[in-house]
């Protein structure tokens, strides 16, 4: 069953324009990534990477995106991600860039990494607070996160993402 | 009889095979323009090769180091040199190119070799009297 191996690429959308967050949706992102692959790797690269390519998960608040592709073509995909320079929606372009965080073989490994990454990011946000009000706000949302034990065997910890 | 390797004192021989040791590959190609018209000059020919690479393999393909070593405008044949790791990309791009300035065209690859000297003779066109 290793014949249908896939790779899951976890990245985050970084943009200076706050309106960019609104157009983070699976269709716009999928089109932007495929357009970048077509430019950088041509017809062959586009066809290679399009086999079982989807946007598996999106979080518009944190800008986290999880892409899926075949194992044979994940290098083509990863090398084309830096060439995504804007997201286009409703005839408007918002400049942004994609930061690759993690490449994993399963969604579960990417989820584990994302939980760990979000934890460190929250702590960093707390340290970078400029005034007391923001600090109080973040501390409150951190302390109000709850851990729910799943009844199933896996028992993954779930943690709320801090909304900005 | 060739050297036996055994039974003759001090006549041991060894055979070394080097795979993929050549840095460049050379291709003798001919461009066919069945509908006639103006022939491309050397610069336009190179542009055509790079365009073919860009269509099939994108910007990465177009950046492949390809050189046109010789070009004959009369016969539209040329000798191309490409880095060995890029041979498959170049050959596939030439194969799938079908239009030049809205005219039908086709690339025929006549010979290919990691040695330029090997392109000087072509046993397919040898005429035996």
Short mmCIF file of C-alpha atoms in Angstrom, two decimals:
data_model
loop_
_atom_site.label_atom_id
_atom_site.label_comp_id
_atom_site.label_asym_id
_atom_site.label_seq_id
_atom_site.Cartn_x
_atom_site.Cartn_y
_atom_site.Cartn_z
CA UNK A 1 0.00 0.00 0.00
CA UNK A 2 3.00 2.25 -0.32
CA UNK A 3 2.23 2.55 -4.02
CA UNK A 4 -0.17 5.44 -3.47
CA UNK A 5 2.12 7.44 -1.19
CA UNK A 6 1.32 11.08 -0.76
CA UNK A 7 3.07 14.01 0.76
CA UNK A 8 1.36 16.70 2.80
CA UNK A 9 2.96 20.15 2.65
CA UNK A 10 2.14 22.51 5.49
CA UNK A 11 2.64 26.19 4.78
CA UNK A 12 1.46 29.55 6.02
CA UNK A 13 0.34 32.56 4.03
CA UNK A 14 2.18 35.71 5.10
CA UNK A 15 0.89 39.06 3.95
CA UNK A 16 1.16 42.69 4.99
CA UNK A 17 -2.33 43.41 3.71
CA UNK A 18 -4.99 42.35 6.23
CA UNK A 19 -7.52 41.94 3.42
CA UNK A 20 -5.48 39.05 2.09
CA UNK A 21 -6.87 36.87 4.88
CA UNK A 22 -10.36 37.13 3.41
CA UNK A 23 -9.39 35.54 0.13
CA UNK A 24 -7.68 32.54 1.66
CA UNK A 25 -10.00 29.86 0.37
CA UNK A 26 -9.32 26.51 -1.25
CA UNK A 27 -10.18 27.56 -4.78
CA UNK A 28 -8.08 30.75 -4.89
CA UNK A 29 -5.13 29.08 -3.22
CA UNK A 30 -5.34 25.98 -5.39
CA UNK A 31 -5.39 28.12 -8.52
CA UNK A 32 -2.50 30.28 -7.34
CA UNK A 33 -0.32 27.26 -6.53
CA UNK A 34 -1.13 25.47 -9.78
CA UNK A 35 -0.45 28.64 -11.75
CA UNK A 36 2.96 28.94 -10.09
CA UNK A 37 3.76 25.29 -10.89
CA UNK A 38 2.77 25.85 -14.53
CA UNK A 39 5.05 28.87 -14.78
CA UNK A 40 8.05 27.26 -13.10
CA UNK A 41 7.79 23.65 -14.32
CA UNK A 42 5.70 23.91 -17.48
CA UNK A 43 3.05 21.57 -18.81
CA UNK A 44 4.88 18.50 -17.58
CA UNK A 45 5.23 19.79 -14.03
CA UNK A 46 1.62 20.96 -13.90
CA UNK A 47 0.33 17.59 -15.07
CA UNK A 48 2.65 15.70 -12.68
CA UNK A 49 1.64 17.67 -9.61
CA UNK A 50 -2.06 17.86 -10.47
CA UNK A 51 -2.49 14.13 -9.92
CA UNK A 52 -4.22 13.99 -6.55
CA UNK A 53 -3.49 17.60 -5.72
CA UNK A 54 -5.87 19.24 -3.26
CA UNK A 55 -5.96 21.82 -0.56
CA UNK A 56 -6.72 19.61 2.43
CA UNK A 57 -7.01 22.15 5.23
CA UNK A 58 -7.21 25.92 5.54
CA UNK A 59 -7.22 28.25 8.48
CA UNK A 60 -7.91 31.81 7.39
CA UNK A 61 -7.23 33.24 10.88
CA UNK A 62 -3.67 31.94 11.13
CA UNK A 63 -3.10 31.60 7.38
CA UNK A 64 -2.24 27.90 7.69
CA UNK A 65 -2.65 25.80 4.55
CA UNK A 66 -2.21 22.05 4.09
CA UNK A 67 -1.61 20.86 0.53
CA UNK A 68 -1.55 17.26 -0.67
CA UNK A 69 0.30 15.83 -3.66
CA UNK A 70 1.92 12.64 -4.89
CA UNK A 71 5.20 11.58 -3.32
CA UNK A 72 6.88 11.56 -6.74
CA UNK A 73 6.16 15.19 -7.40
CA UNK A 74 6.33 16.91 -4.03
CA UNK A 75 9.71 18.42 -4.89
CA UNK A 76 8.19 20.10 -7.95
CA UNK A 77 5.43 21.48 -5.73
CA UNK A 78 7.76 22.68 -2.96
CA UNK A 79 10.12 24.38 -5.38
CA UNK A 80 7.24 26.27 -7.00
CA UNK A 81 5.73 27.59 -3.72
CA UNK A 82 8.16 30.56 -3.42
CA UNK A 83 6.84 31.76 -6.79
CA UNK A 84 3.35 32.44 -5.45
CA UNK A 85 3.44 36.22 -5.06
CA UNK A 86 -0.21 37.18 -4.79
CA UNK A 87 -3.68 35.78 -4.19
CA UNK A 88 -6.39 36.87 -6.56
CA UNK A 89 -10.08 37.03 -5.76
CA UNK A 90 -12.88 39.12 -7.29
CA UNK A 91 -10.44 40.81 -9.69
CA UNK A 92 -8.29 42.05 -6.81
CA UNK A 93 -4.70 41.01 -6.15
CA UNK A 94 -3.26 40.90 -2.65
CA UNK A 95 0.52 40.45 -2.44
CA UNK A 96 1.66 37.70 -0.12
CA UNK A 97 4.13 34.85 0.14
CA UNK A 98 3.98 31.24 1.29
CA UNK A 99 6.23 29.99 4.04
CA UNK A 100 6.75 26.23 4.01
CA UNK A 101 6.58 24.91 7.57
CA UNK A 102 6.64 21.13 7.28
CA UNK A 103 6.41 18.27 4.81
CA UNK A 104 4.94 15.05 6.15
CA UNK A 105 3.76 11.73 4.90
CA UNK A 106 0.44 11.77 6.72
CA UNK A 107 -2.03 14.34 7.92
CA UNK A 108 -1.42 13.17 11.48
CA UNK A 109 2.28 14.10 11.46
CA UNK A 110 1.45 17.50 10.01
CA UNK A 111 -1.18 18.00 12.70
CA UNK A 112 1.30 17.11 15.45
CA UNK A 113 3.78 19.58 14.02
CA UNK A 114 1.13 22.28 13.70
CA UNK A 115 0.07 21.91 17.33
CA UNK A 116 3.66 22.27 18.48
CA UNK A 117 4.26 25.20 16.13
CA UNK A 118 1.14 27.02 17.29
CA UNK A 119 2.22 26.61 20.90
CA UNK A 120 5.59 28.25 20.25
CA UNK A 121 3.95 30.96 18.13
CA UNK A 122 1.53 31.86 20.95
CA UNK A 123 4.42 32.18 23.39
CA UNK A 124 6.28 34.39 20.93
CA UNK A 125 3.23 36.58 20.43
CA UNK A 126 3.02 36.98 24.19
CA UNK A 127 6.65 38.06 24.37
CA UNK A 128 6.26 40.51 21.50
CA UNK A 129 3.33 42.30 23.10
CA UNK A 130 3.80 46.05 23.15
CA UNK A 131 1.20 47.07 25.69
CA UNK A 132 -0.38 45.62 28.80
CA UNK A 133 -3.86 45.34 27.26
CA UNK A 134 -2.70 42.98 24.50
CA UNK A 135 -0.75 41.01 27.07
CA UNK A 136 -3.79 40.52 29.28
CA UNK A 137 -5.89 39.57 26.28
CA UNK A 138 -3.49 36.89 25.10
CA UNK A 139 -2.93 35.53 28.57
CA UNK A 140 -6.66 35.19 29.04
CA UNK A 141 -7.13 33.29 25.79
CA UNK A 142 -4.16 31.04 26.55
CA UNK A 143 -5.46 30.18 29.97
CA UNK A 144 -8.94 29.54 28.66
CA UNK A 145 -7.73 26.79 26.29
CA UNK A 146 -8.98 23.42 27.38
CA UNK A 147 -7.67 19.93 26.77
CA UNK A 148 -10.27 17.39 25.79
CA UNK A 149 -9.36 13.76 26.19
CA UNK A 150 -10.67 11.75 23.28
CA UNK A 151 -12.34 8.48 24.12
CA UNK A 152 -10.65 6.71 21.18
CA UNK A 153 -7.30 4.94 21.35
CA UNK A 154 -5.33 7.72 19.63
CA UNK A 155 -6.06 10.39 22.25
CA UNK A 156 -4.65 13.37 20.35
CA UNK A 157 -4.57 16.61 22.27
CA UNK A 158 -6.69 19.35 20.77
CA UNK A 159 -5.81 22.97 21.34
CA UNK A 160 -7.64 26.09 20.26
CA UNK A 161 -5.80 28.40 17.92
CA UNK A 162 -5.59 31.88 19.38
CA UNK A 163 -7.55 34.21 17.15
CA UNK A 164 -5.95 37.56 16.44
CA UNK B 1 42.30 -14.56 -31.52
CA UNK B 2 42.14 -11.82 -28.94
CA UNK B 3 44.16 -11.74 -25.73
CA UNK B 4 43.29 -14.68 -23.53
CA UNK B 5 44.02 -13.21 -20.13
CA UNK B 6 45.00 -16.55 -18.77
CA UNK B 7 47.88 -18.75 -19.60
CA UNK B 8 50.08 -15.86 -20.74
CA UNK B 9 52.43 -14.45 -18.15
CA UNK B 10 51.61 -10.86 -17.07
CA UNK B 11 48.87 -10.36 -19.71
CA UNK B 12 45.97 -9.71 -17.31
CA UNK B 13 43.58 -7.08 -18.60
CA UNK B 14 40.76 -5.32 -16.92
CA UNK B 15 37.71 -3.62 -18.32
CA UNK B 16 36.36 -0.40 -16.88
CA UNK B 17 32.89 0.82 -17.65
CA UNK B 18 32.08 4.40 -16.71
CA UNK B 19 28.38 5.11 -16.62
CA UNK B 20 27.08 8.66 -16.96
CA UNK B 21 30.57 10.07 -16.74
CA UNK B 22 30.16 12.47 -19.63
CA UNK B 23 29.31 16.03 -18.72
CA UNK B 24 27.49 16.94 -21.92
CA UNK B 25 25.37 15.16 -24.48
CA UNK B 26 25.36 16.12 -28.14
CA UNK B 27 22.38 15.86 -30.48
CA UNK B 28 22.27 16.24 -34.23
CA UNK B 29 18.78 17.49 -35.05
CA UNK B 30 16.93 18.65 -38.14
CA UNK B 31 13.94 20.95 -38.15
CA UNK B 32 11.24 20.09 -40.67
CA UNK B 33 8.97 22.82 -41.96
CA UNK B 34 6.61 21.05 -44.34
CA UNK B 35 4.64 24.21 -45.13
CA UNK B 36 7.69 26.13 -46.32
CA UNK B 37 8.20 29.81 -45.61
CA UNK B 38 11.04 31.88 -44.18
CA UNK B 39 13.78 29.84 -42.54
CA UNK B 40 14.88 30.78 -39.02
CA UNK B 41 18.39 32.09 -38.57
CA UNK B 42 20.70 30.82 -35.83
CA UNK B 43 19.34 33.14 -33.13
CA UNK B 44 15.74 32.32 -33.99
CA UNK B 45 16.59 28.63 -33.94
CA UNK B 46 17.99 28.91 -30.43
CA UNK B 47 14.93 30.91 -29.40
CA UNK B 48 12.77 28.10 -30.76
CA UNK B 49 14.62 25.48 -28.71
CA UNK B 50 14.31 27.57 -25.55
CA UNK B 51 10.62 28.19 -26.25
CA UNK B 52 10.03 24.46 -26.60
CA UNK B 53 11.73 23.89 -23.24
CA UNK B 54 9.73 26.66 -21.62
CA UNK B 55 6.40 25.24 -22.82
CA UNK B 56 7.03 21.74 -21.57
CA UNK B 57 9.27 22.30 -18.58
CA UNK B 58 8.62 25.90 -17.54
CA UNK B 59 11.19 28.46 -16.43
CA UNK B 60 13.39 25.74 -14.98
CA UNK B 61 13.53 24.04 -18.38
CA UNK B 62 14.16 27.29 -20.22
CA UNK B 63 17.16 27.91 -17.96
CA UNK B 64 18.77 24.60 -18.97
CA UNK B 65 22.25 25.23 -20.47
CA UNK B 66 21.69 24.37 -24.14
CA UNK B 67 24.13 25.44 -26.83
CA UNK B 68 23.70 25.43 -30.59
CA UNK B 69 27.19 24.42 -31.72
CA UNK B 70 26.54 24.52 -35.47
CA UNK B 71 23.56 25.53 -37.54
CA UNK B 72 22.96 25.27 -41.27
CA UNK B 73 20.13 27.48 -42.42
CA UNK B 74 19.90 25.74 -45.77
CA UNK B 75 19.20 22.28 -44.38
CA UNK B 76 17.82 23.49 -41.01
CA UNK B 77 20.05 21.02 -39.22
CA UNK B 78 22.05 21.75 -36.10
CA UNK B 79 24.20 20.20 -33.44
CA UNK B 80 23.01 20.90 -29.91
CA UNK B 81 24.92 20.43 -26.71
CA UNK B 82 23.16 19.98 -23.40
CA UNK B 83 24.25 19.12 -19.90
CA UNK B 84 23.79 15.37 -19.40
CA UNK B 85 21.19 15.69 -16.65
CA UNK B 86 19.03 17.74 -19.00
CA UNK B 87 19.02 15.38 -21.99
CA UNK B 88 15.59 13.91 -21.26
CA UNK B 89 14.05 17.37 -20.79
CA UNK B 90 15.54 18.69 -24.02
CA UNK B 91 14.66 15.67 -26.13
CA UNK B 92 11.09 15.54 -24.82
CA UNK B 93 10.64 19.26 -25.40
CA UNK B 94 11.92 19.00 -28.99
CA UNK B 95 9.64 16.04 -29.63
CA UNK B 96 6.53 17.86 -28.47
CA UNK B 97 7.13 21.12 -30.30
CA UNK B 98 4.66 21.42 -33.14
CA UNK B 99 4.42 25.07 -34.22
CA UNK B 100 6.89 27.71 -35.32
CA UNK B 101 5.31 31.10 -36.10
CA UNK B 102 1.95 29.42 -36.67
CA UNK B 103 3.46 27.00 -39.16
CA UNK B 104 3.62 23.28 -38.57
CA UNK B 105 7.08 22.02 -37.67
CA UNK B 106 8.77 18.93 -36.31
CA UNK B 107 12.18 18.21 -34.85
CA UNK B 108 13.90 15.04 -36.03
CA UNK B 109 16.73 13.79 -33.83
CA UNK B 110 19.20 12.13 -36.17
CA UNK B 111 22.03 11.19 -33.81
CA UNK B 112 22.88 11.55 -30.17
CA UNK B 113 26.07 10.75 -28.29
CA UNK B 114 28.05 11.81 -25.25
CA UNK B 115 30.99 12.32 -27.61
CA UNK B 116 31.02 15.05 -30.21
CA UNK B 117 33.37 13.06 -32.40
CA UNK B 118 30.78 10.32 -32.76
CA UNK B 119 28.48 12.74 -34.59
CA UNK B 120 30.95 13.13 -37.45
CA UNK B 121 30.00 9.80 -38.97
CA UNK B 122 26.56 8.36 -39.40
CA UNK B 123 26.39 4.72 -40.37
CA UNK B 124 22.75 5.13 -41.40
CA UNK B 125 23.70 7.40 -44.23
CA UNK B 126 26.68 5.33 -45.23
CA UNK B 127 26.66 4.44 -48.90
CA UNK B 128 28.35 1.19 -49.69
CA UNK B 129 29.57 0.82 -53.27
#
